[in-house]
Amino acid sequence: MAVEGSAPGKVILFGEHSVVYRGPAIVLAIDRRARVVAEERSDDRIYIDALNLGFSGYFVGDAYHPEQGEAWRGKRLAALNVAARRTMERLGVESGLNLKVRSRIPIAVGLGSSAAISVATVAAIGALLGGNLSKDEICALAYEGEKVIHGTPSGADNNISTYGGILRYERGVGFERFEVERIPPFVIGNSRRKRSTKMMVGNVRALRERNPVTVDGIIDAMGRLSQEGLAALLGSDLPLLGDLMNINHGLLAALGVSSPELDLMVHASRRAGALGAKLTGAGGGGCIIALAETPRLKQVESAIRRARGTPLRVNVSYEGVKTRSVG
Amino acid sequence: MAVEGSAPGKVILFGEHSVVYRGPAIVLAIDRRARVVAEERSDDRIYIDALNLGFSGYFVGDAYHPEQGEAWRGKRLAALNVAARRTMERLGVESGLNLKVRSRIPIAVGLGSSAAISVATVAAIGALLGGNLSKDEICALAYEGEKVIHGTPSGADNNISTYGGILRYERGVGFERFEVERIPPFVIGNSRRKRSTKMMVGNVRALRERNPVTVDGIIDAMGRLSQEGLAALLGSDLPLLGDLMNINHGLLAALGVSSPELDLMVHASRRAGALGAKLTGAGGGGCIIALAETPRLKQVESAIRRARGTPLRVNVSYEGVKTRSVG
C-alpha cells in the first residue's frame, strides 16, 4: 500500500524582512504542489527518493547515506527524516519507509518548497500508518522537521502549506486566514539564483544596527504597507495593490536585499503592463511577484523571460494538504 | 574684446524629489564647468554658437532663427537670450552679442548644465560691458533666464553654479553653504538617457495623491536622510554616507523614479566596492552618483562602463562663477 500526500507552495505578497521585527506578512498558497508518496519498508531505513531534484539516499537513525547526489543534501533532508520519525512517534508506530518526493515547486527560491515537502510527508505517513491526524497536528509535526533546518522559523511556511489560502502572520499575534472571491493569477519571475535567507536577514540586521532610526522607519512603513495590501487584496482593488507592491519593492531595495536580476524583472514586468511588481521572499536572488490584469499576463511573462527570468503563472490555492491512496 | 565666463555644474547628493515637498536637498558643485565667451556685435542680434552641442542660431528680440540644428533648440536657448537681455538692462547698455558656449557638463541628465551656462553667460556679459556685478546679482539674473524654461525652479542650480561648494537648500528656509576639508571624488554614472524632470515630478505627485500617507512617510524619511547625509559629509564619515546613499536610492525607487539602467549602474558600483550608490536628479534616466574609497574608484568606473554607463569622476569644486578676458 502507498499513500500520496500533497501540499501547496507559497509566495510572500507583503512583509518579508519587516515581519522579522514587527507588522504582518501576507502569504499566499499557490497552485504548485509538492507530492510525497510514502510506503512501508521491511527494514528500519527511511529511504528518500528525490531523483527529480537530483538525489536519493537513506537515513539510519540520524545518519544520512547518499546514493545519488552529494552528502550535504542530508542536511536538508534531515527535515524529512525528523518529520517522519516524529509522526511515527505520535502514531506509536515504528517502521522503515520509502518516501518518493516529487515537487513542482522550484527549490531554494523562496516558494516554500521545503515546508510543502515536510507537510506532504507527514500527511502521507499519517494516512499510510492509519493515524487520523488533524491539520493542526500535521502542521505541528512538519514544524518539528522545519526547525531542524531553519532554527526557529516563523511557522508561516508549514502553516500555509497545511491550510492553503491567504495567511496573515504577525509575530506575537499569530496566524489569521482569509478568503477572497475573485483574485487574478499572479506571475512569479524566478531568477533561478538560490539565496540564503539567513544571510539576507543578517544583512538587514547589520544595516539596522548601523542606522536604527532610519531602518526602523522603513520597517514601520513596510508593516503598514502589509496591512493596506491585505485590505486592497480583500477588496479586489488591483490598482492600489499594484502601487503598494511597487512601493514595497523600493523599500526592500532600501534595505539592500534586491539584486540586478530582481530589479530587471521588476522593471520589465511594469513596462509590460503589470500593475505592480516586487521581489518576494528574502531577496538577493529568488523570485519576484507581478500583478497584472488577465489580458496582460502573457506580455508580463514574455518580459520576464526577456529579462532572463523564468515566469511561472500561479493562482492562489485554497487547497491545503491532502492525501490519497495510490495502490 | 572678448570675455569668458565659466561656472560649475552640480550633482544632487540627497533630497531630489523630497525637496519638492519638504526637507532639504544637498547639492554639490562639480569640477566640470560651462564656459561662455561673450563679445559685442555691431547689430542687435544675440548670436549663440553652441556648435559642440550641435547647434547655433540667433535671436532678434524673442524670435529664434536657427542656423545649425533644430528650431526647437530655441526654446532652451531662450534662457540665454533672456539672461543676456536682463543683464544688459541691469547695466543700462544695449548691444548685439556673440555668445560662444562650450560646456563640459553633459546636458539634460541632471548635472545642471543649463544653469551653469546661464550663470557663465551673465558673468561674461557683465564683465564685457563693464558692469561690476556681484555674485548675488549674477545669480539673480541667471535665475531670470532659468524661469523661462523651468517655470519656477528652486533656484538651487543657479545658486550652486554661482557660488560653488556644498549647498543645503530647503523650501521656505533657503540656501546655506558648507565647506568640507577632505572629501573624496565621486563617480557619476551617466545613462545617457535624457529625462524630463517635469514628468518625473508629476509621476511622484500622482503616486502621492493615490497614497498620501505612505508616500508622505517616504518623503519624511528622505528629508531626514538628507539631513543625516549632510552631517555624514561634514564629518567625513564615508561608510555612513554610503549607507545613507544606498537607502536613499531604495526610497527613490519606492517613489517609482528609478529605471533599469540606473539600478544596474547602482548594483554594479556597489559590487565593485562602492560604499554607496544612488540615482541623482529626477531619475527615469540621467545619472547615478557613487561614493568609493580612492583605491576603488577605478573599479567602480569600470563597473559602470560594463553596466553600459559613462563614468565621470568629479570632485567637489569651491570655485564658483569666474570671468577672464580672452583678448
XYZ file of C-alpha atoms in Angstrom:
654
model
C 0.000 0.000 0.000
C 1.182 3.521 -0.737
C -0.233 6.909 0.133
C 0.462 10.197 -1.576
C 0.409 13.389 0.435
C 0.463 16.720 -1.318
C 0.709 20.309 -0.142
C 0.975 23.721 -1.824
C 3.940 26.053 -2.027
C 3.632 29.700 -1.129
C 4.598 33.182 -2.160
C 5.001 36.192 0.130
C 2.934 39.143 -1.084
C 3.971 41.654 1.602
C 6.059 41.800 4.746
C 9.229 39.845 4.015
C 12.030 41.119 6.274
C 9.809 43.590 8.160
C 7.929 40.642 9.728
C 11.166 39.667 11.490
C 10.780 42.858 13.568
C 7.108 43.796 13.582
C 3.996 44.122 11.482
C 2.316 41.409 9.453
C 3.382 39.375 6.475
C 0.791 38.375 3.888
C 1.410 34.944 2.401
C -0.469 33.190 -0.412
C -0.673 29.461 -1.082
C -0.064 28.758 -4.773
C -1.357 26.056 -7.083
C 2.043 24.404 -7.332
C 2.284 21.414 -5.053
C 4.819 19.062 -3.575
C 3.857 15.389 -3.634
C 5.322 12.702 -1.410
C 4.424 9.035 -1.799
C 5.021 7.005 1.351
C 5.149 3.225 1.669
C 6.394 0.906 4.365
C 9.716 -0.917 4.188
C 10.634 -4.105 5.940
C 13.864 -2.637 7.375
C 14.228 0.443 9.584
C 15.589 2.783 6.913
C 13.932 5.977 5.862
C 14.716 5.982 2.196
C 14.232 9.197 0.279
C 13.965 9.291 -3.478
C 14.126 12.894 -4.641
C 15.558 11.955 -8.010
C 13.844 14.720 -9.931
C 15.779 17.084 -7.665
C 18.874 15.007 -8.411
C 19.422 12.976 -5.261
C 18.431 9.947 -3.232
C 19.669 8.197 -0.123
C 18.539 6.872 3.218
C 18.664 7.587 6.894
C 19.502 5.056 9.571
C 18.659 6.992 12.696
C 20.050 10.486 12.085
C 22.837 9.386 9.739
C 22.359 10.096 6.055
C 23.750 7.731 3.450
C 23.657 9.270 -0.013
C 23.062 7.085 -3.050
C 22.765 9.783 -5.706
C 23.908 13.356 -5.195
C 26.053 14.963 -2.570
C 26.265 14.041 1.101
C 25.363 17.590 2.175
C 21.881 17.035 0.826
C 21.406 15.030 4.016
C 21.311 18.265 5.963
C 18.213 19.476 4.163
C 16.675 16.013 4.030
C 17.075 15.822 7.801
C 13.827 17.819 7.993
C 12.007 14.961 6.280
C 13.688 12.352 8.423
C 12.779 14.183 11.621
C 9.218 14.914 10.488
C 8.773 11.254 9.535
C 10.123 9.967 12.860
C 8.092 12.431 14.947
C 4.991 11.402 13.003
C 5.596 7.719 13.735
C 6.247 8.528 17.412
C 2.954 10.425 17.528
C 1.200 7.387 15.984
C 3.027 4.925 18.210
C 4.367 3.029 15.196
C 7.889 2.068 14.155
C 8.597 1.302 10.534
C 11.026 1.820 7.716
C 9.683 3.985 4.926
C 10.163 4.755 1.282
C 9.443 8.411 0.601
C 9.245 9.406 -3.038
C 9.381 13.197 -3.341
C 8.039 14.853 -6.487
C 7.706 18.598 -6.195
C 6.610 21.117 -8.792
C 7.735 23.955 -6.544
C 11.125 25.411 -7.546
C 13.549 24.899 -4.656
C 15.569 27.441 -2.667
C 13.954 30.498 -4.262
C 11.504 31.408 -1.508
C 8.459 29.479 -2.710
C 8.114 27.236 0.327
C 9.215 24.000 -1.309
C 10.834 22.711 1.862
C 7.798 23.190 4.112
C 5.429 21.825 1.455
C 7.502 18.637 1.232
C 7.557 18.296 5.031
C 3.788 18.794 5.300
C 3.103 16.347 2.463
C 5.434 13.811 4.103
C 3.724 13.976 7.487
C 0.274 13.702 5.921
C 1.282 10.758 3.728
C 2.834 8.859 6.638
C -0.176 9.632 8.849
C -2.605 8.211 6.310
C -0.328 5.264 5.464
C 0.043 4.183 9.064
C -3.627 4.598 9.917
C -3.361 7.709 12.035
C -6.173 10.176 11.815
C -4.031 13.289 12.031
C -5.778 16.646 12.170
C -4.436 19.531 10.100
C -3.189 21.154 13.292
C -1.231 18.010 14.091
C 0.188 17.761 10.581
C 1.241 21.396 10.751
C 2.925 20.934 14.140
C 4.763 17.748 13.127
C 6.022 19.356 9.916
C 7.242 22.276 12.003
C 9.392 19.846 14.013
C 11.148 18.981 10.766
C 11.468 22.626 9.655
C 13.145 23.526 12.935
C 15.977 21.126 12.185
C 16.949 23.185 9.132
C 15.847 26.703 9.975
C 16.334 27.052 13.735
C 13.190 28.826 14.828
C 11.284 29.594 11.651
C 8.106 31.673 11.863
C 5.960 28.643 11.117
C 4.277 30.564 8.310
C 5.530 28.174 5.627
C 4.228 24.955 7.210
C 1.018 26.762 8.162
C 0.254 27.944 4.615
C 1.228 24.556 3.132
C -1.166 22.840 5.538
C -4.187 25.109 5.196
C -3.730 26.827 1.818
C -5.369 30.166 1.057
C -4.291 33.577 2.301
C -2.451 33.927 5.565
C -1.691 36.944 7.692
C 1.178 36.260 10.063
C 2.467 38.581 12.728
C 4.989 37.820 15.447
C 3.347 37.629 18.836
C -0.089 37.816 17.212
C -0.112 34.592 15.224
C -1.938 33.449 12.120
C -5.171 34.587 10.573
C -6.652 33.158 7.373
C -8.625 34.964 4.681
C -10.526 34.127 1.515
C -11.055 36.341 -1.498
C -13.699 35.541 -4.060
C -12.084 36.855 -7.214
C -8.354 37.108 -7.349
C -6.391 37.140 -10.594
C -3.386 34.925 -11.201
C -0.012 36.308 -10.235
C 3.123 35.916 -12.299
C 6.214 34.802 -10.453
C 9.564 35.558 -12.072
C 12.258 33.158 -10.958
C 15.846 34.410 -11.210
C 16.974 30.803 -10.638
C 19.538 32.198 -8.219
C 19.436 30.457 -4.891
C 19.651 32.787 -1.969
C 20.344 32.379 1.704
C 17.510 33.709 3.833
C 19.805 33.654 6.831
C 22.421 35.835 5.123
C 19.885 38.364 3.841
C 18.206 38.636 7.255
C 21.667 39.113 8.771
C 22.495 41.895 6.292
C 19.313 43.761 7.193
C 20.061 43.327 10.889
C 23.550 44.799 10.393
C 22.172 47.753 8.404
C 19.622 48.336 11.173
C 22.303 48.263 13.853
C 24.232 50.932 11.952
C 21.147 53.071 11.177
C 18.485 52.199 13.746
C 16.144 55.181 13.337
C 16.169 55.176 9.539
C 15.783 51.416 9.169
C 13.063 51.214 11.824
C 11.172 53.913 9.932
C 11.344 51.786 6.791
C 10.274 48.672 8.684
C 7.288 50.530 10.143
C 6.313 51.698 6.662
C 6.545 48.119 5.388
C 4.285 46.913 8.193
C 1.667 49.489 7.230
C 2.017 48.502 3.557
C 1.342 44.866 4.508
C -1.828 45.820 6.295
C -3.010 48.104 3.475
C -2.022 45.465 0.941
C -4.194 42.867 2.655
C -7.136 45.289 2.597
C -6.547 46.002 -1.108
C -6.412 42.259 -1.803
C -9.612 41.574 0.151
C -11.324 44.500 -1.585
C -10.013 43.406 -5.016
C -8.576 46.897 -5.565
C -5.939 45.792 -8.021
C -4.512 49.234 -8.967
C -3.959 50.030 -5.290
C -2.500 46.568 -4.694
C -0.089 47.208 -7.575
C 1.000 50.600 -6.209
C 1.651 49.071 -2.810
C 3.693 46.246 -4.325
C 5.798 48.758 -6.264
C 6.411 50.872 -3.183
C 7.243 47.796 -1.124
C 9.840 46.751 -3.692
C 11.606 50.086 -3.285
C 11.593 49.789 0.488
C 13.086 46.304 0.212
C 15.731 47.752 -2.106
C 16.384 50.419 0.546
C 17.149 47.568 2.971
C 19.703 46.280 0.458
C 18.006 42.980 -0.395
C 17.326 43.492 -4.089
C 19.680 42.403 -6.873
C 20.245 43.347 -10.512
C 18.341 40.252 -11.661
C 15.330 41.052 -9.487
C 15.287 44.748 -10.372
C 15.411 43.952 -14.087
C 12.469 41.549 -13.827
C 10.523 44.113 -11.793
C 11.109 46.887 -14.344
C 10.383 44.546 -17.261
C 7.083 43.447 -15.710
C 5.947 47.008 -15.098
C 6.871 48.094 -18.600
C 4.884 45.152 -19.952
C 1.814 46.479 -18.185
C 1.958 44.917 -14.723
C 0.039 46.948 -12.140
C 2.762 46.168 -9.644
C 5.866 44.045 -9.176
C 8.177 43.363 -6.283
C 10.757 40.913 -5.099
C 9.282 38.189 -2.932
C 10.994 36.360 -0.114
C 14.410 37.062 1.291
C 15.803 38.698 -1.862
C 19.391 38.651 -3.090
C 18.179 36.015 -5.551
C 14.981 34.027 -5.710
C 11.850 35.476 -7.253
C 9.696 38.470 -7.996
C 5.899 38.541 -7.999
C 3.944 40.627 -10.504
C 0.278 41.566 -10.592
C -1.416 42.182 -13.928
C -4.881 42.266 -15.420
C -5.558 38.978 -17.215
C -5.112 40.348 -20.786
C -1.607 41.492 -19.826
C -0.386 38.273 -18.247
C 1.248 36.907 -21.403
C 3.133 40.133 -22.024
C 4.398 40.144 -18.450
C 5.550 36.549 -18.818
C 7.393 37.361 -22.048
C 9.004 40.397 -20.438
C 10.245 38.280 -17.533
C 11.690 35.802 -19.995
C 13.481 38.595 -21.881
C 14.855 39.773 -18.537
C 16.354 36.253 -18.222
C 13.909 35.025 -15.627
C 11.583 32.043 -15.699
C 7.929 33.072 -15.481
C 5.504 30.943 -13.522
C 1.815 31.797 -13.548
C 0.189 30.896 -10.248
C -3.254 31.108 -8.732
C -3.992 31.392 -5.062
C -4.939 27.910 -3.934
C -7.364 27.184 -1.123
C -6.497 23.526 -1.281
C -4.293 22.734 1.667
C -2.648 19.411 2.455
C -4.376 16.298 1.026
C -3.764 12.595 0.859
C -4.889 9.851 -1.492
C -4.220 6.163 -1.716
C -2.071 5.258 -4.720
C -2.427 1.490 -4.552
C 37.464 92.414 -26.771
C 36.005 89.146 -25.509
C 35.327 87.850 -22.015
C 34.922 84.267 -20.952
C 32.608 83.429 -18.071
C 32.691 79.995 -16.550
C 30.602 78.225 -13.902
C 30.441 74.723 -12.443
C 27.794 72.060 -12.923
C 26.248 70.286 -9.970
C 25.159 66.924 -8.673
C 22.414 66.268 -6.121
C 23.681 64.127 -3.256
C 20.423 63.880 -1.285
C 16.891 65.165 -1.404
C 15.822 65.022 -5.047
C 12.010 64.763 -5.229
C 11.519 65.031 -1.446
C 12.712 68.664 -1.597
C 9.648 69.458 -3.714
C 7.529 68.798 -0.608
C 9.756 69.339 2.416
C 13.152 68.710 3.909
C 16.494 69.765 2.489
C 18.348 68.825 -0.659
C 22.145 68.616 -0.560
C 23.789 69.767 -3.778
C 27.483 69.684 -4.724
C 29.244 71.842 -7.291
C 31.477 69.683 -9.501
C 34.727 70.403 -11.279
C 33.096 70.278 -14.701
C 32.395 73.750 -15.990
C 30.429 75.511 -18.674
C 32.323 78.281 -20.483
C 30.704 81.118 -22.414
C 32.735 83.652 -24.402
C 30.900 86.930 -24.979
C 31.794 89.670 -27.432
C 29.908 92.650 -28.816
C 28.321 92.703 -32.251
C 27.560 95.732 -34.333
C 23.938 94.643 -34.958
C 21.269 93.894 -32.359
C 21.343 90.103 -32.684
C 22.167 87.775 -29.861
C 24.033 85.092 -31.700
C 24.607 81.791 -29.949
C 27.225 79.317 -31.080
C 26.730 76.053 -29.239
C 28.264 74.016 -32.015
C 29.828 71.425 -29.768
C 26.259 70.694 -28.648
C 25.295 70.617 -32.308
C 23.519 73.909 -32.877
C 23.805 77.612 -33.497
C 21.464 80.474 -34.339
C 20.464 83.923 -33.257
C 17.727 85.822 -31.518
C 16.195 89.060 -32.767
C 14.087 90.081 -29.821
C 12.453 86.844 -28.640
C 12.435 85.143 -32.037
C 14.971 82.375 -32.602
C 16.483 81.827 -36.015
C 18.339 78.531 -36.201
C 21.428 78.204 -38.373
C 22.536 74.722 -37.360
C 20.272 72.257 -35.560
C 16.553 72.196 -34.945
C 14.299 75.171 -34.343
C 13.068 73.761 -31.023
C 16.525 74.359 -29.587
C 15.394 77.964 -29.454
C 13.132 77.095 -26.556
C 16.071 76.085 -24.386
C 18.312 78.850 -25.705
C 15.618 81.348 -24.716
C 17.080 81.134 -21.196
C 20.356 82.533 -22.528
C 18.630 85.189 -24.563
C 16.563 86.343 -21.590
C 19.511 86.235 -19.178
C 21.604 88.259 -21.663
C 18.905 90.894 -22.192
C 18.151 91.225 -18.480
C 21.860 91.639 -17.814
C 22.140 94.420 -20.372
C 19.017 96.103 -18.927
C 20.594 95.940 -15.483
C 23.761 97.543 -16.900
C 21.830 100.121 -18.905
C 23.502 99.001 -22.137
C 22.083 97.837 -25.442
C 24.223 95.738 -27.745
C 24.233 92.751 -30.005
C 26.297 89.843 -28.711
C 28.134 86.769 -29.856
C 27.917 84.056 -27.216
C 30.128 81.028 -27.750
C 29.018 78.218 -25.437
C 31.475 75.444 -24.622
C 30.317 73.191 -21.816
C 31.971 70.098 -20.384
C 28.830 69.296 -18.412
C 26.702 66.573 -20.036
C 23.313 68.060 -20.926
C 19.812 67.006 -19.857
C 20.978 64.384 -17.354
C 20.558 66.355 -14.140
C 24.049 67.849 -13.851
C 22.983 71.492 -14.015
C 24.366 72.248 -17.464
C 21.593 74.716 -18.242
C 22.049 76.847 -15.101
C 25.846 76.767 -15.420
C 25.579 78.135 -18.962
C 23.170 80.861 -17.840
C 25.409 81.886 -14.951
C 28.510 81.908 -17.150
C 26.655 83.974 -19.749
C 25.549 86.635 -17.279
C 29.022 86.887 -15.777
C 30.711 87.143 -19.176
C 28.348 89.860 -20.385
C 28.693 91.748 -17.104
C 32.475 91.817 -17.358
C 32.408 92.530 -21.108
C 30.135 95.551 -20.767
C 31.948 96.994 -17.789
C 29.386 96.205 -15.142
C 30.637 95.289 -11.728
C 28.072 92.606 -10.995
C 28.104 90.951 -7.590
C 27.641 87.187 -7.321
C 24.184 87.776 -5.901
C 23.321 89.843 -8.972
C 24.742 87.227 -11.350
C 22.744 84.540 -9.567
C 19.519 86.554 -9.742
C 19.941 87.468 -13.427
C 20.680 83.855 -14.365
C 17.543 82.856 -12.474
C 15.520 85.148 -14.756
C 16.707 83.030 -17.651
C 16.067 79.716 -15.866
C 12.491 80.744 -15.175
C 11.806 80.978 -18.909
C 12.488 77.252 -19.283
C 11.569 75.770 -15.936
C 8.666 77.902 -14.671
C 9.523 78.400 -11.009
C 12.677 76.370 -10.416
C 14.034 76.108 -6.884
C 16.962 78.352 -7.766
C 19.352 75.748 -6.401
C 21.002 75.194 -9.776
C 21.893 78.831 -10.473
C 22.886 79.269 -6.827
C 25.360 76.359 -6.823
C 26.742 77.365 -10.245
C 27.356 80.880 -8.935
C 28.928 80.074 -5.575
C 30.267 76.517 -5.971
C 30.826 74.287 -2.966
C 28.204 72.440 -0.959
C 24.681 73.775 -0.775
C 21.790 72.899 1.501
C 18.502 74.020 0.029
C 15.124 73.802 1.703
C 11.860 75.318 0.533
C 10.817 78.206 2.727
C 14.179 78.085 4.504
C 16.528 78.988 1.680
C 20.170 78.278 0.969
C 23.050 77.510 3.283
C 26.618 76.871 2.133
C 29.152 74.461 3.646
C 32.778 73.546 3.197
C 34.424 70.210 3.906
C 38.155 69.908 4.206
C 38.690 66.422 2.860
C 36.164 64.959 0.524
C 36.934 62.177 -1.929
C 35.979 62.313 -5.596
C 32.605 60.929 -6.516
C 31.929 58.818 -9.585
C 28.954 59.807 -11.672
C 27.494 57.153 -13.953
C 25.690 58.666 -16.905
C 22.993 56.519 -18.524
C 22.992 58.993 -21.432
C 19.202 58.821 -21.304
C 17.660 62.233 -21.192
C 14.830 62.525 -18.744
C 12.071 65.004 -18.125
C 12.210 66.398 -14.598
C 8.679 67.689 -15.053
C 7.331 64.247 -15.946
C 9.092 62.501 -13.071
C 7.921 65.112 -10.553
C 4.409 64.681 -11.958
C 4.567 60.890 -11.557
C 5.565 61.249 -7.918
C 2.756 63.747 -7.349
C 0.235 61.298 -8.841
C 1.542 58.435 -6.695
C 1.290 60.674 -3.634
C -2.282 61.648 -4.469
C -3.211 57.975 -4.654
C -1.266 57.008 -1.490
C -0.848 60.143 0.622
C 0.076 58.576 3.962
C 2.551 56.066 2.574
C 4.258 58.483 0.203
C 4.438 61.255 2.811
C 6.104 58.775 5.144
C 8.736 58.073 2.488
C 9.229 61.787 1.803
C 9.718 62.435 5.514
C 12.289 59.649 5.666
C 14.109 61.162 2.682
C 14.207 64.553 4.373
C 15.814 63.006 7.445
C 18.283 61.140 5.228
C 19.295 64.449 3.616
C 19.969 65.990 6.964
C 21.920 62.953 8.236
C 23.728 62.751 4.924
C 24.928 66.340 5.236
C 26.194 65.598 8.745
C 28.000 62.475 7.495
C 29.558 64.511 4.679
C 30.695 67.283 7.017
C 32.066 64.699 9.444
C 33.764 62.745 6.626
C 32.024 59.563 7.794
C 32.177 57.834 4.438
C 30.746 54.423 5.442
C 27.698 56.146 6.954
C 27.412 58.420 3.922
C 27.439 55.308 1.721
C 24.718 53.577 3.755
C 22.531 56.647 3.539
C 23.031 56.915 -0.232
C 22.064 53.252 -0.642
C 18.954 53.667 1.484
C 18.008 56.849 -0.357
C 18.244 55.037 -3.688
C 15.712 52.468 -2.480
C 13.342 55.178 -1.300
C 13.611 56.891 -4.689
C 12.857 53.527 -6.292
C 9.822 53.271 -3.991
C 8.601 56.556 -5.499
C 8.920 54.949 -8.930
C 11.687 57.159 -10.325
C 14.427 54.584 -10.867
C 14.981 52.750 -14.147
C 16.673 49.523 -15.223
C 19.725 51.452 -16.438
C 20.104 53.320 -13.149
C 19.535 50.225 -10.997
C 22.141 48.267 -12.964
C 24.760 51.004 -12.521
C 23.929 51.242 -8.814
C 24.320 47.481 -8.284
C 27.464 47.368 -10.425
C 29.064 50.198 -8.423
C 28.304 48.546 -5.106
C 29.624 45.195 -6.271
C 32.806 46.933 -7.406
C 33.313 48.180 -3.871
C 31.454 51.483 -3.734
C 30.438 52.433 -0.199
C 27.179 53.718 -1.585
C 25.417 54.486 -4.851
C 22.155 56.136 -5.776
C 20.396 57.768 -8.646
C 20.852 61.523 -8.706
C 18.417 64.063 -10.029
C 14.930 63.430 -11.282
C 15.508 59.793 -12.248
C 13.895 57.872 -15.085
C 17.165 58.428 -16.930
C 20.093 60.683 -16.207
C 22.784 59.677 -13.751
C 23.802 57.841 -10.627
C 26.371 59.002 -8.101
C 28.682 56.548 -6.351
C 30.953 57.017 -3.348
C 34.105 54.922 -3.059
C 37.438 54.985 -1.271
C 40.122 56.249 -3.644
C 41.728 52.822 -4.352
C 38.338 51.562 -5.525
C 37.487 54.396 -7.879
C 38.865 52.716 -10.999
C 36.948 49.513 -10.324
C 33.751 51.472 -9.845
C 34.349 53.303 -13.114
C 34.934 50.018 -14.960
C 31.815 48.525 -13.427
C 29.729 51.480 -14.578
C 31.165 51.069 -18.069
C 30.278 47.365 -18.061
C 26.758 48.337 -16.966
C 26.650 50.452 -20.155
C 27.018 53.791 -18.439
C 29.614 56.501 -18.924
C 31.651 57.117 -15.768
C 32.698 60.636 -14.876
C 34.972 61.216 -11.904
C 34.186 64.525 -10.238
C 35.490 66.490 -7.290
C 33.515 68.952 -5.283
C 34.530 72.372 -6.551
C 34.596 75.507 -4.422
C 35.265 77.594 -7.479
C 32.074 79.399 -8.375
C 31.476 81.650 -11.334
C 34.572 83.349 -12.786
C 35.448 85.595 -15.690
C 38.634 86.287 -17.609
C 39.497 88.425 -20.566
C 40.290 86.374 -23.669
C 41.632 89.169 -25.849
